[in-house]
Coordinates of C-alpha atoms in Angstrom, one line a residue:
X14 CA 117.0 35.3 120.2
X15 CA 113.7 36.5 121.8
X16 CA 115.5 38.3 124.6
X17 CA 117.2 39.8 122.2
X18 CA 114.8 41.2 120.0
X19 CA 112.8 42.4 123.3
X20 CA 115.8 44.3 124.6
X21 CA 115.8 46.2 120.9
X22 CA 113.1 47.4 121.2
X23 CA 112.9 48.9 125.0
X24 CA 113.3 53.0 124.8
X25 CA 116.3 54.3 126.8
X26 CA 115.7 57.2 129.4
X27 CA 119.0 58.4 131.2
X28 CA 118.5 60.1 134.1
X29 CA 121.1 62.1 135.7
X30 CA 121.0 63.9 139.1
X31 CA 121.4 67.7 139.6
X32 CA 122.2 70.1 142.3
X33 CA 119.4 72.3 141.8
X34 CA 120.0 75.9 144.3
X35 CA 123.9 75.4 145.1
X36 CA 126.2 77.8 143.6
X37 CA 127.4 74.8 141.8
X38 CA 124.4 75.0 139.7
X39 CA 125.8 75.6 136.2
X40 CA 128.8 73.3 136.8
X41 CA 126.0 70.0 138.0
X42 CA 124.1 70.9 134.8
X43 CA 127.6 70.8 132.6
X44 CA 128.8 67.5 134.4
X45 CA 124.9 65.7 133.9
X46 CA 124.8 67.2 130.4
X47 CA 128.2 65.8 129.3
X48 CA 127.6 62.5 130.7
X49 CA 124.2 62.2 129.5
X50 CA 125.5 62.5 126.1
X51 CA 128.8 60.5 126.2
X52 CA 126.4 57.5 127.2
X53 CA 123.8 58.4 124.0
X54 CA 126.2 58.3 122.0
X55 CA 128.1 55.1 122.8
X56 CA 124.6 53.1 123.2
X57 CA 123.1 54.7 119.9
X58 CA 126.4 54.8 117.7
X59 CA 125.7 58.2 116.7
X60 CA 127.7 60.7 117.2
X61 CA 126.9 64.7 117.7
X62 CA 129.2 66.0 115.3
X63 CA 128.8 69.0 112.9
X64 CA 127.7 67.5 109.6
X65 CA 127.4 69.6 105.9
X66 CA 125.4 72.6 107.6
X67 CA 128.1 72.8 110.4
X68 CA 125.0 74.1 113.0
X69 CA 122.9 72.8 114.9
X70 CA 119.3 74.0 116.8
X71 CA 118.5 74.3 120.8
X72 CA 114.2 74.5 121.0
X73 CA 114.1 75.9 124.1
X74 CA 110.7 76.1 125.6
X75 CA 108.9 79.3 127.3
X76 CA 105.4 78.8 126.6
X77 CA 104.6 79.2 130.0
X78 CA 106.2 82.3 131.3
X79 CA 109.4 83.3 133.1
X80 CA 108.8 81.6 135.9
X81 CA 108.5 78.1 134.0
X82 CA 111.0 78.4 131.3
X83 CA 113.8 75.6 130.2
X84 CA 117.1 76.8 132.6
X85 CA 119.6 79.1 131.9
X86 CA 121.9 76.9 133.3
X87 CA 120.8 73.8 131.1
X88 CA 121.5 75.4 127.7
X89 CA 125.0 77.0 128.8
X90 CA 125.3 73.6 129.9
X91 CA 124.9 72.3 126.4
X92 CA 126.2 75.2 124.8
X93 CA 129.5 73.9 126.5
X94 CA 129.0 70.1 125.3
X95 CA 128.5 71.1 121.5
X96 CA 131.9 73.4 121.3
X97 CA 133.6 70.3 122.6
X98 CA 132.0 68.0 119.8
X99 CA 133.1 70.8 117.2
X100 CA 130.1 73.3 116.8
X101 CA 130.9 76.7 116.8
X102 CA 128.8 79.0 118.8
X103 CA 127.5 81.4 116.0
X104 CA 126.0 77.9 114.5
X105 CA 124.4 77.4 117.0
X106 CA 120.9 78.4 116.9
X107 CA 118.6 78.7 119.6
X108 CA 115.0 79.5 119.0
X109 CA 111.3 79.1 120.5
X110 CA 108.3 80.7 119.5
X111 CA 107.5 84.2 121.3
X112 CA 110.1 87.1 121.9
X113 CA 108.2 88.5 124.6
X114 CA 108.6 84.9 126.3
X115 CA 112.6 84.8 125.2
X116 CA 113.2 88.4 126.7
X117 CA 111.3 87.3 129.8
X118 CA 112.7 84.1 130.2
X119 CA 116.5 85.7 130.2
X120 CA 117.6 84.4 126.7
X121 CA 116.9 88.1 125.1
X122 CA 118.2 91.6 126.5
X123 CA 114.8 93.3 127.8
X124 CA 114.3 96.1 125.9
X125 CA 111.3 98.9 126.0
X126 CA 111.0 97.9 122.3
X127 CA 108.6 94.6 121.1
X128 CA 110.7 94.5 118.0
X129 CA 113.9 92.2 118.2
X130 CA 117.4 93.8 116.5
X131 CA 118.8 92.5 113.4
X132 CA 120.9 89.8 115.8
X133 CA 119.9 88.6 119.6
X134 CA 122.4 86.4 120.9
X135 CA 122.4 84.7 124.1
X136 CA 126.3 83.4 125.4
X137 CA 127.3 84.5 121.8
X138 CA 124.5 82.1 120.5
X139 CA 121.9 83.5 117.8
X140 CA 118.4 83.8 119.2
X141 CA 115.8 83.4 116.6
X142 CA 111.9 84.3 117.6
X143 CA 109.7 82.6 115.3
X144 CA 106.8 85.3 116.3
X145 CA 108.8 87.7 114.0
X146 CA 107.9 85.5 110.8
X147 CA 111.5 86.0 109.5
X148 CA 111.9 82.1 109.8
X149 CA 109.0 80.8 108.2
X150 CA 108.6 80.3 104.4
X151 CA 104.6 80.4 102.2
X152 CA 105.6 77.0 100.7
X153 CA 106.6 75.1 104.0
X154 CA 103.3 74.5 106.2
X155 CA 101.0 72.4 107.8
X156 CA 97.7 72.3 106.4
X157 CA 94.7 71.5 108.8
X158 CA 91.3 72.3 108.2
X159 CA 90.7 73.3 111.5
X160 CA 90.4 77.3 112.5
X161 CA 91.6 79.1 114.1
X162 CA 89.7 80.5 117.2
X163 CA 89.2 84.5 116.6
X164 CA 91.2 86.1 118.7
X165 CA 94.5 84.4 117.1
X166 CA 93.0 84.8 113.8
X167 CA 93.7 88.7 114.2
X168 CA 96.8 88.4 115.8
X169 CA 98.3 85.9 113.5
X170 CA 97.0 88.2 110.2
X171 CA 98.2 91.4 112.1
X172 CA 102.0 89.6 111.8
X173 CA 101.9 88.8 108.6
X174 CA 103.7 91.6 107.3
X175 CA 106.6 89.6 104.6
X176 CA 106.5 89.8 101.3
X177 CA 107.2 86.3 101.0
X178 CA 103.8 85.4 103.3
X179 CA 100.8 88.0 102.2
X180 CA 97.7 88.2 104.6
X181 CA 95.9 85.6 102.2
X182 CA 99.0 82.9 103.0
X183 CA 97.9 83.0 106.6
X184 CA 94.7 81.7 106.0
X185 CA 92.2 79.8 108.5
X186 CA 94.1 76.4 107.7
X187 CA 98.1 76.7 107.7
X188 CA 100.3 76.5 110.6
X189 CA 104.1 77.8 109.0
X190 CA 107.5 75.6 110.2
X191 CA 110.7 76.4 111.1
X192 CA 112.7 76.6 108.2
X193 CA 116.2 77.2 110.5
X194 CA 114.9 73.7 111.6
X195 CA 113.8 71.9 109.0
X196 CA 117.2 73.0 105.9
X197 CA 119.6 75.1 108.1
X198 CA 121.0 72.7 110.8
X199 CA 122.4 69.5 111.0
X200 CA 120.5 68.1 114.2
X201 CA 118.1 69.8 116.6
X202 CA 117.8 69.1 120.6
X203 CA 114.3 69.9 122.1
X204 CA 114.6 71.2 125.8
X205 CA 111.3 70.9 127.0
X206 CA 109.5 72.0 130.5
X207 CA 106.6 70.2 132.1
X208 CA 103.1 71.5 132.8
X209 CA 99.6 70.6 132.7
X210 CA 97.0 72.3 130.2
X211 CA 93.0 71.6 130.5
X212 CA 93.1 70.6 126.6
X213 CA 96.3 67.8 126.2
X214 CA 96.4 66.9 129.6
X215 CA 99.7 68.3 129.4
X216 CA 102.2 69.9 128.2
X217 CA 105.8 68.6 127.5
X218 CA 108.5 67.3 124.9
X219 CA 105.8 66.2 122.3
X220 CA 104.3 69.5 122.6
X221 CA 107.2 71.9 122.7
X222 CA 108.9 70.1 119.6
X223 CA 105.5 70.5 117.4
X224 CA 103.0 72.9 118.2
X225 CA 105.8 75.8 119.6
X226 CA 107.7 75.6 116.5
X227 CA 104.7 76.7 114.0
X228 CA 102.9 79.6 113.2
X229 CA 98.8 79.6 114.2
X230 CA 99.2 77.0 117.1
X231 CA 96.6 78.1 119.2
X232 CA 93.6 77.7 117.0
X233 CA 94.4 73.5 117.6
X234 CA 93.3 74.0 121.6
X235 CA 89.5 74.1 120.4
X236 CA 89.1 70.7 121.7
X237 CA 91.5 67.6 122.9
X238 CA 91.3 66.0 119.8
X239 CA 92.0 68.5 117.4
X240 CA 95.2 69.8 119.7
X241 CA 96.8 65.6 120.0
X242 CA 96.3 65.3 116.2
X243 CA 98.2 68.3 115.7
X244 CA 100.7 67.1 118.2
X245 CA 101.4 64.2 115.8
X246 CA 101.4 64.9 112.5
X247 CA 103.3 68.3 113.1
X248 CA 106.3 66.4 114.7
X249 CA 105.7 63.0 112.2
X250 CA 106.6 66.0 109.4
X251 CA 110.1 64.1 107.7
X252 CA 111.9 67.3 107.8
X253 CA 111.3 68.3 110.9
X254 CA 111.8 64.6 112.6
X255 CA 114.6 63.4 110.4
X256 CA 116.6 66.0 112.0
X257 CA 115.9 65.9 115.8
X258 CA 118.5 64.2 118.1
X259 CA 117.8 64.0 121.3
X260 CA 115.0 65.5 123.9
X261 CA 116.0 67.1 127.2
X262 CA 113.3 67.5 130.6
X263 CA 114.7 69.6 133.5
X264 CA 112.8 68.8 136.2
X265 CA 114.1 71.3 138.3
X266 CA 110.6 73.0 137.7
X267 CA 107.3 71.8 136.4
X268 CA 103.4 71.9 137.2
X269 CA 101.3 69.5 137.8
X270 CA 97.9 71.8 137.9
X271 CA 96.7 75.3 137.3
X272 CA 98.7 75.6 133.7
X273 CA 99.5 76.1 131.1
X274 CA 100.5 79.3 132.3
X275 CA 103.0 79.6 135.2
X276 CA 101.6 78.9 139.1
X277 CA 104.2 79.1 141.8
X278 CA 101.8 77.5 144.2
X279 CA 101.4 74.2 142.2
X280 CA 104.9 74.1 140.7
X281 CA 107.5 71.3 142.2
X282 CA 111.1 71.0 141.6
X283 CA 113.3 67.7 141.4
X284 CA 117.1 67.8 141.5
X285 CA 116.7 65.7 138.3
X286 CA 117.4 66.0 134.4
X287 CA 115.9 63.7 131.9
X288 CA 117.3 62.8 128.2
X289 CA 116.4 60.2 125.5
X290 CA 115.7 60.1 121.8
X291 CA 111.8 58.7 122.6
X292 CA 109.9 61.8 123.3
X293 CA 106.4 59.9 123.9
X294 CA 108.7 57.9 126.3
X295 CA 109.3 60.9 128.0
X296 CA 106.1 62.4 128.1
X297 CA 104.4 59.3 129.5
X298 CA 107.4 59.7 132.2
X299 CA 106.2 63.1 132.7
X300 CA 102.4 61.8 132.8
X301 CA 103.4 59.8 135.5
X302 CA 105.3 62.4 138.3
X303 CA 102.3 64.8 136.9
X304 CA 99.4 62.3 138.4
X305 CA 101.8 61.3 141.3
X306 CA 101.5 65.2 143.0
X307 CA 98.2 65.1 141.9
X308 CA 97.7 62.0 143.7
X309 CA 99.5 63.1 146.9
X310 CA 97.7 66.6 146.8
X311 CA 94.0 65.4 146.2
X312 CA 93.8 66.6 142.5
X313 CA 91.9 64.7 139.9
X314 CA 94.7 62.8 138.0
X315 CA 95.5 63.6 134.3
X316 CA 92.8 61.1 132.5
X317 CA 94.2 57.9 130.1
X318 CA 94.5 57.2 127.9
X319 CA 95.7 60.8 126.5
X320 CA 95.4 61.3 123.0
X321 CA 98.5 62.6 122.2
X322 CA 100.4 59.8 123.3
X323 CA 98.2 57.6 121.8
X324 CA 98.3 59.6 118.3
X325 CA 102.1 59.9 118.6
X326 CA 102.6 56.3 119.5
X327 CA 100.1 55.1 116.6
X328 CA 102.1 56.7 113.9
X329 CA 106.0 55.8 115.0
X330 CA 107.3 58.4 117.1
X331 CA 107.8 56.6 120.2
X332 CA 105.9 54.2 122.6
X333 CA 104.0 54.8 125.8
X334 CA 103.9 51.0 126.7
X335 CA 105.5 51.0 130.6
X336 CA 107.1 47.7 129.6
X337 CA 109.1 48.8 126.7
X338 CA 111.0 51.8 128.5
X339 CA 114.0 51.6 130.5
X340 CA 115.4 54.7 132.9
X341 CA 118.8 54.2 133.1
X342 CA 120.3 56.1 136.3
X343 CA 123.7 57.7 135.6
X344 CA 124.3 59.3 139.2
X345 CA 124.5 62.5 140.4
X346 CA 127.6 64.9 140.2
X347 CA 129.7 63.2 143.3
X348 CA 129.0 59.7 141.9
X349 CA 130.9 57.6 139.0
X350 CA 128.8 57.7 135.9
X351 CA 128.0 53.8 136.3
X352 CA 124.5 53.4 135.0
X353 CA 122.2 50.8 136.9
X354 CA 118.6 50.4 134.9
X355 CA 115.1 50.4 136.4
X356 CA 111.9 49.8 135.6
X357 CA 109.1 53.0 135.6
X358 CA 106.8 52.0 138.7
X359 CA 103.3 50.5 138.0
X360 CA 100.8 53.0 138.8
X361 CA 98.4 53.3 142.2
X362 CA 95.2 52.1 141.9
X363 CA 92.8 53.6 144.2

């Protein structure tokens, strides 16, 4: 009975492996995305299946510029996966922050024009840009009593142009959600990408899912503490959590210093794709390839604890203990799907 209850509580990570720079790009993401879920949902028992809304959301995540965006090939990928599981692909939504970011990062036609059209779709998918304020409601925010810094104050009052959100609803304290996320679908999937940032140490699943899904985000990066709070309590919101299925990490780029913005000289790539319902799981994952280049290049490591996991752990959404997360290996495309398990390597001491 104690092995048993141990076992319960272990996090899964499923790891698949890609062929990252063949032309069979696309179909290595659809074969590791369609695995990766067939195995969720037998070990979880929950199926990804429309539900009352009949849609469902895809956070993609381009914070970081072009050149460090979630792939193309990754969200066809699962594009492909939800018309098989019954979602049509005008309900399905996908959305991230900043259109300037979307049109770089190839999910919007580049126009000369800032302004997005009345409908952006991207392989017949709506794109929604959250920077456009059509998707945020006065009622639905998160209230923080720290400022913003005051170079986003302007921008973020400048944007504020709905009649449903005046120039006094933006305020110094609120940070808007997604209303497409929190009432409109049935589930949401966060596709995260990987970098460092001076303030949380890094940026990855945790982040992408809470802080680049609100309005006013960068007045939390005053300090660390401020910006892993945030981190928490945006993604602990019921709404917002309630709904969110599963987290994806490509790892067929991410930084391990000189972010948050994109750095070709200190990005790496991994033919490897990462997937489980844990996100601080993930992120301490993440953590750990992070500090290994760092290592191996003669950086400074990211410092521990970090606050964010440590927040996000505290309140529920996941754990960060090495001992209670399991990577299960599901083979690459020329391999059965077979899983074998492993345990996440202790760490180097110096």
């Amino acid at each position: 009975m104690f092995l048993m209850a141990e076992d319960e509580k272990k996090s899964i990570v499923w790891e698949h492996k890609l062929e990252i720079g063949s032309k069979e790009n696309d179909a290595s993401y659809e074969h590791s995305v369609e695995v990766m879920l067939e195995a969720h949902e037998k070990s979880s028992g929950i199926a990804l299946r429309p539900g009352k809304q009949g849609s469902i959301g895809l956070k993609v995540d381009t914070s970081s510029g072009a050149g460090l965006s979630t792939p193309l090939p990754l969200v066809r990928a699962l594009i492909q996966s939800l018309e098989r599981r019954g979602f049509e692909r005008s309900a399905i939504l996908i959305l991230d922050y900043s259109a300037h970011n979307l049109k770089a990062a190839g999910f919007l036609e580049k126009t000369r024009s800032e302004k997005l059209p009345a409908l952006s779709f991207f392989a017949g998918c709506p794109v929604l840009a959250l920077d456009s304020f059509d998707h945020y409601e006065r009622d639905w925010y998160y209230d923080s009593p720290i400022p913003p810094l005051l170079k986003d104050q302007v921008m973020e009052q400048n944007l504020y142009s709905q009649e449903s959100i005046s120039e006094e609803d933006s305020g110094l304290r609120k940070s808007f959600l997604p209303i497409p996320l929190l009432f409109e679908v049935d589930f949401w999937i966060n596709l995260a990408v990987g970098v460092d940032d001076p303030i949380l140490g890094f940026e990855g699943v945790l982040a992408n899912a809470s802080l680049f899904n609100v309005s006013n985000h960068r007045r939390f990066y005053a300090n660390q503490s401020s910006a892993a709070v945030a981190v928490a309590e945006i993604l602990a919101i019921p709404e917002l959590r309630n709904k969110l299925y599963l987290h994806f990490l490509s790892l067929e780029g991410y930084q391990f210093i000189g972010g948050p913005q994109f750095n070709a000289y200190y990005t790496r790539s991994k033919p490897t794709l990462w997937m489980s319902d844990d996100p601080v799981a993930l992120d301490r994952m993440l953590m750990a390839l992070i500090n290994q280049e760092r290592r191996e290049n003669g950086f400074e490591e990211i410092a521990q604890p970090n606050l964010q996991l440590d927040y996000a752990s505290t309140i529920g959404l996941g754990t960060q203990d090495r001992a209670a997360i399991e990577k299960r290996i599901l083979g690459d495309a020329s391999q059965s799907s077979a899983s074998r398990s492993s345990r996440l390597p202790m760490p180097i001491k110096k």
